[in-house]
mmCIF file of C-alpha atoms in Angstrom:
data_model
loop_
_atom_site.group_PDB
_atom_site.id
_atom_site.type_symbol
_atom_site.label_atom_id
_atom_site.label_comp_id
_atom_site.label_asym_id
_atom_site.label_seq_id
_atom_site.Cartn_x
_atom_site.Cartn_y
_atom_site.Cartn_z
ATOM 1 C CA MET A 1 -8.182 15.423 -23.918
ATOM 2 C CA LEU A 2 -6.842 17.630 -26.649
ATOM 3 C CA TYR A 3 -9.670 16.703 -29.020
ATOM 4 C CA ALA A 4 -12.497 16.591 -26.483
ATOM 5 C CA PRO A 5 -15.439 18.860 -27.094
ATOM 6 C CA LEU A 6 -16.260 21.765 -24.814
ATOM 7 C CA GLY A 7 -19.189 19.837 -23.209
ATOM 8 C CA PHE A 8 -16.757 17.317 -21.898
ATOM 9 C CA PHE A 9 -15.234 20.003 -19.659
ATOM 10 C CA LEU A 10 -18.390 21.319 -18.610
ATOM 11 C CA GLN A 11 -19.749 18.005 -17.328
ATOM 12 C CA ASN A 12 -16.444 16.646 -15.672
ATOM 13 C CA PRO A 13 -15.150 18.448 -12.697
ATOM 14 C CA VAL A 14 -11.780 20.210 -13.094
ATOM 15 C CA GLY A 15 -10.502 18.665 -9.828
ATOM 16 C CA GLU A 16 -10.994 15.132 -10.823
ATOM 17 C CA MET A 17 -9.393 15.619 -14.158
ATOM 18 C CA LEU A 18 -6.289 17.282 -12.536
ATOM 19 C CA VAL A 19 -5.965 14.417 -9.923
ATOM 20 C CA ALA A 20 -6.361 11.783 -12.562
ATOM 21 C CA PHE A 21 -3.645 13.173 -14.813
ATOM 22 C CA THR A 22 -1.227 13.977 -12.017
ATOM 23 C CA LYS A 23 -1.790 10.617 -10.325
ATOM 24 C CA ASP A 24 -1.296 8.706 -13.680
ATOM 25 C CA GLN A 25 1.834 10.699 -14.427
ATOM 26 C CA ASP A 26 3.223 10.232 -10.976
ATOM 27 C CA ILE A 27 2.576 6.482 -11.227
ATOM 28 C CA ILE A 28 4.331 6.246 -14.608
ATOM 29 C CA ASP A 29 7.319 8.464 -13.517
ATOM 30 C CA GLU A 30 7.904 7.439 -9.990
ATOM 31 C CA ASN A 31 5.897 4.494 -8.548
ATOM 32 C CA LEU A 32 6.040 1.983 -11.375
ATOM 33 C CA VAL A 33 9.877 2.070 -11.757
ATOM 34 C CA ASP A 34 10.454 1.813 -7.862
ATOM 35 C CA THR A 35 7.822 -0.951 -7.475
ATOM 36 C CA LEU A 36 9.353 -3.158 -10.215
ATOM 37 C CA HIS A 37 12.782 -2.559 -8.915
ATOM 38 C CA TYR A 38 11.875 -3.532 -5.301
ATOM 39 C CA LEU A 39 9.828 -6.491 -6.501
ATOM 40 C CA GLY A 40 12.880 -7.822 -8.346
ATOM 41 C CA ILE A 41 15.225 -7.275 -5.437
ATOM 42 C CA TYR A 42 12.965 -8.521 -2.539
ATOM 43 C CA GLY A 43 11.285 -11.268 -4.592
ATOM 44 C CA LEU A 44 14.764 -12.758 -5.316
ATOM 45 C CA ILE A 45 15.932 -12.311 -1.715
ATOM 46 C CA MET A 46 12.857 -14.079 -0.483
ATOM 47 C CA LEU A 47 13.038 -16.781 -2.951
ATOM 48 C CA SER A 48 16.717 -17.558 -2.247
ATOM 49 C CA THR A 49 16.120 -17.444 1.507
ATOM 50 C CA VAL A 50 13.160 -19.914 1.285
ATOM 51 C CA ILE A 51 15.221 -22.275 -1.075
ATOM 52 C CA THR A 52 18.323 -22.002 1.110
ATOM 53 C CA VAL A 53 16.545 -22.696 4.385
ATOM 54 C CA SER A 54 14.395 -25.409 2.888
ATOM 55 C CA VAL A 55 17.393 -27.162 1.689
ATOM 56 C CA THR A 56 19.190 -26.956 5.050
ATOM 57 C CA ILE A 57 16.015 -27.785 7.045
ATOM 58 C CA PRO A 58 13.575 -29.691 4.967
ATOM 59 C CA MET A 59 10.760 -29.398 7.431
ATOM 60 C CA PHE A 60 10.808 -25.659 7.049
ATOM 61 C CA SER A 61 9.419 -25.883 3.475
ATOM 62 C CA VAL A 62 6.151 -27.370 4.812
ATOM 63 C CA PHE A 63 5.971 -24.658 7.597
ATOM 64 C CA GLY A 64 6.799 -21.848 5.210
ATOM 65 C CA GLY A 65 4.248 -23.094 2.645
ATOM 66 C CA VAL A 66 1.545 -23.013 5.277
ATOM 67 C CA LEU A 67 2.512 -19.475 6.196
ATOM 68 C CA PHE A 68 2.656 -18.402 2.604
ATOM 69 C CA PHE A 69 -0.855 -19.831 2.175
ATOM 70 C CA VAL A 70 -2.060 -17.863 5.202
ATOM 71 C CA THR A 71 -0.475 -14.760 3.574
ATOM 72 C CA GLY A 72 -2.467 -15.385 0.458
ATOM 73 C CA VAL A 73 -5.645 -15.581 2.565
ATOM 74 C CA MET A 74 -4.710 -12.320 4.289
ATOM 75 C CA LEU A 75 -4.170 -10.668 0.814
ATOM 76 C CA TYR A 76 -7.524 -11.954 -0.204
ATOM 77 C CA PHE A 77 -9.154 -9.752 2.292
ATOM 78 C CA TYR A 78 -6.588 -6.960 2.105
ATOM 79 C CA LEU A 79 -6.653 -6.117 -1.634
ATOM 80 C CA PRO A 80 -10.395 -5.366 -1.957
ATOM 81 C CA ALA A 81 -10.176 -2.958 1.164
ATOM 82 C CA ALA A 82 -7.067 -1.339 -0.160
ATOM 83 C CA THR A 83 -8.623 -0.883 -3.647
ATOM 84 C CA THR A 84 -11.800 0.701 -2.090
ATOM 85 C CA LEU A 85 -9.803 3.003 0.182
ATOM 86 C CA LYS A 86 -7.485 4.118 -2.805
ATOM 87 C CA LYS A 87 -10.589 4.917 -4.715
ATOM 88 C CA GLN A 88 -12.091 6.878 -1.922
ATOM 89 C CA LYS A 89 -8.782 8.811 -1.499
ATOM 90 C CA THR A 90 -8.750 9.671 -5.212
ATOM 91 C CA GLU A 91 -12.344 10.785 -5.243
ATOM 92 C CA THR A 92 -11.893 13.038 -2.165
ATOM 93 C CA ALA A 93 -8.693 14.427 -3.592
ATOM 94 C CA GLY A 94 -10.535 15.292 -6.810
ATOM 95 C CA GLU A 95 -13.309 16.985 -4.991
ATOM 96 C CA LEU A 96 -10.947 18.897 -2.837
ATOM 97 C CA VAL A 97 -8.765 20.011 -5.679
ATOM 98 C CA GLY A 98 -11.839 20.969 -7.633
ATOM 99 C CA LEU A 99 -13.291 22.991 -4.848
ATOM 100 C CA VAL A 100 -9.931 24.856 -4.440
ATOM 101 C CA ALA A 101 -9.619 25.537 -8.222
ATOM 102 C CA GLU A 102 -13.321 26.805 -8.570
ATOM 103 C CA THR A 103 -13.006 28.871 -5.232
ATOM 104 C CA LEU A 104 -9.900 30.533 -6.591
ATOM 105 C CA ASP A 105 -11.507 31.282 -9.918
ATOM 106 C CA GLY A 106 -14.560 32.657 -8.272
ATOM 107 C CA LEU A 107 -12.911 34.506 -5.348
ATOM 108 C CA PRO A 108 -13.968 37.961 -6.334
ATOM 109 C CA ILE A 109 -17.613 36.824 -6.508
ATOM 110 C CA ILE A 110 -17.484 34.945 -3.225
ATOM 111 C CA THR A 111 -16.046 38.003 -1.559
ATOM 112 C CA ALA A 112 -18.677 40.349 -3.150
ATOM 113 C CA PHE A 113 -21.469 38.242 -1.748
ATOM 114 C CA GLY A 114 -19.864 37.653 1.657
ATOM 115 C CA GLN A 115 -19.812 33.809 1.338
ATOM 116 C CA ASN A 116 -16.209 33.393 2.876
ATOM 117 C CA LYS A 117 -17.344 31.478 5.902
ATOM 118 C CA TYR A 118 -19.522 29.000 3.699
ATOM 119 C CA PHE A 119 -16.547 28.130 1.424
ATOM 120 C CA ILE A 120 -14.071 27.820 4.349
ATOM 121 C CA ALA A 121 -16.527 25.391 6.188
ATOM 122 C CA THR A 122 -16.948 23.402 2.819
ATOM 123 C CA ALA A 123 -13.330 23.379 2.408
ATOM 124 C CA ALA A 124 -12.764 22.184 5.962
ATOM 125 C CA ASN A 125 -15.281 19.341 5.407
ATOM 126 C CA LYS A 126 -13.631 18.255 2.128
ATOM 127 C CA ILE A 127 -10.349 18.236 3.936
ATOM 128 C CA ASP A 128 -11.697 16.108 6.748
ATOM 129 C CA GLU A 129 -13.208 13.595 4.232
ATOM 130 C CA HIS A 130 -9.929 13.358 2.456
ATOM 131 C CA HIS A 131 -7.926 12.934 5.753
ATOM 132 C CA ARG A 132 -10.315 10.182 6.819
ATOM 133 C CA ALA A 133 -9.671 8.323 3.614
ATOM 134 C CA LEU A 134 -5.854 8.879 3.930
ATOM 135 C CA PHE A 135 -5.908 7.660 7.560
ATOM 136 C CA ASN A 136 -7.866 4.583 6.765
ATOM 137 C CA GLY A 137 -5.569 3.690 4.025
ATOM 138 C CA GLU A 138 -2.480 4.194 6.207
ATOM 139 C CA SER A 139 -4.164 2.183 8.983
ATOM 140 C CA LEU A 140 -4.641 -0.616 6.481
ATOM 141 C CA ASN A 141 -1.132 -0.494 5.392
ATOM 142 C CA LEU A 142 0.182 -0.576 8.876
ATOM 143 C CA TRP A 143 -2.095 -3.609 9.609
ATOM 144 C CA LEU A 144 -0.518 -5.382 6.615
ATOM 145 C CA ALA A 145 3.028 -4.500 7.766
ATOM 146 C CA PHE A 146 2.329 -5.926 11.307
ATOM 147 C CA TYR A 147 1.111 -9.231 9.926
ATOM 148 C CA CYS A 148 3.931 -9.462 7.557
ATOM 149 C CA ASP A 149 6.360 -8.751 10.374
ATOM 150 C CA LEU A 150 4.515 -11.327 12.593
ATOM 151 C CA TYR A 151 4.827 -14.040 9.784
ATOM 152 C CA GLY A 152 8.599 -13.267 9.530
ATOM 153 C CA ALA A 153 8.997 -13.611 13.266
ATOM 154 C CA ILE A 154 7.105 -16.925 13.162
ATOM 155 C CA LEU A 155 9.529 -18.135 10.530
ATOM 156 C CA VAL A 156 12.452 -17.241 12.641
ATOM 157 C CA LEU A 157 10.822 -19.089 15.626
ATOM 158 C CA ALA A 158 10.161 -22.106 13.433
ATOM 159 C CA VAL A 159 13.816 -22.301 12.510
ATOM 160 C CA ALA A 160 14.847 -21.871 16.201
ATOM 161 C CA ILE A 161 12.503 -24.786 17.122
ATOM 162 C CA PHE A 162 13.678 -26.965 14.250
ATOM 163 C CA ALA A 163 17.356 -26.314 15.308
ATOM 164 C CA VAL A 164 16.561 -27.328 18.851
ATOM 165 C CA VAL A 165 14.598 -30.425 17.863
ATOM 166 C CA MET A 166 16.890 -31.502 15.180
ATOM 167 C CA ARG A 167 20.100 -30.624 16.939
ATOM 168 C CA THR A 168 21.695 -34.099 16.450
ATOM 169 C CA THR A 169 21.273 -34.011 12.710
ATOM 170 C CA LEU A 170 21.890 -30.412 11.968
ATOM 171 C CA GLY A 171 25.339 -29.022 12.449
ATOM 172 C CA PRO A 172 26.125 -25.439 13.834
ATOM 173 C CA ALA A 173 26.995 -24.100 10.473
ATOM 174 C CA THR A 174 23.698 -25.249 9.011
ATOM 175 C CA VAL A 175 21.725 -23.805 11.771
ATOM 176 C CA GLY A 176 23.730 -20.515 11.434
ATOM 177 C CA LEU A 177 22.981 -20.417 7.803
ATOM 178 C CA ALA A 178 19.360 -21.063 8.421
ATOM 179 C CA PHE A 179 19.166 -18.370 11.003
ATOM 180 C CA SER A 180 20.890 -15.619 9.085
ATOM 181 C CA ASN A 181 18.702 -16.322 6.116
ATOM 182 C CA THR A 182 15.430 -16.300 8.102
ATOM 183 C CA ILE A 183 16.485 -13.073 9.885
ATOM 184 C CA GLN A 184 17.156 -11.532 6.353
ATOM 185 C CA MET A 185 13.751 -12.697 5.493
ATOM 186 C CA LEU A 186 12.362 -11.027 8.539
ATOM 187 C CA VAL A 187 13.858 -7.696 7.398
ATOM 188 C CA PHE A 188 12.573 -8.044 3.908
ATOM 189 C CA TYR A 189 9.246 -9.656 4.408
#
């Protein structure tokens, strides 16, 4: 950016450049570190839970494997939609920031020509577009959270069913260990 020719800044909207740089900096400073931290913590918790419950109740590993496969199929559909919505959110944010920056720069001219209502209406439309992208993205994340909670509840139900069916071979301590671990998985899944 420091060595870019002047024509580059004339061809590219200011808002999109600002959003791109602030988003990249935010990801590097804030999101990347937290994401890697939580991936390590929750990944190890889930791995230890699956191993512990699978050792105590061997049939659980088959059931858990099927649910993890279903989760993979669900992510196959979720990830393209999430990527598209993130792209739409970034594009609408760039347009909105660019409009605000250009409007503030040209405020005396806008006022002189009496075009305040036009720019207010344009800003309202851009805000609506951006909020639609945000709402759809949040709805998709809630959909994913619902299904993850549902899968966790199904895993707890499976342990309960296995505990009842295999009550002669499993002791109370084994069932308690399996229950506590799957409930922990329900919290973190």
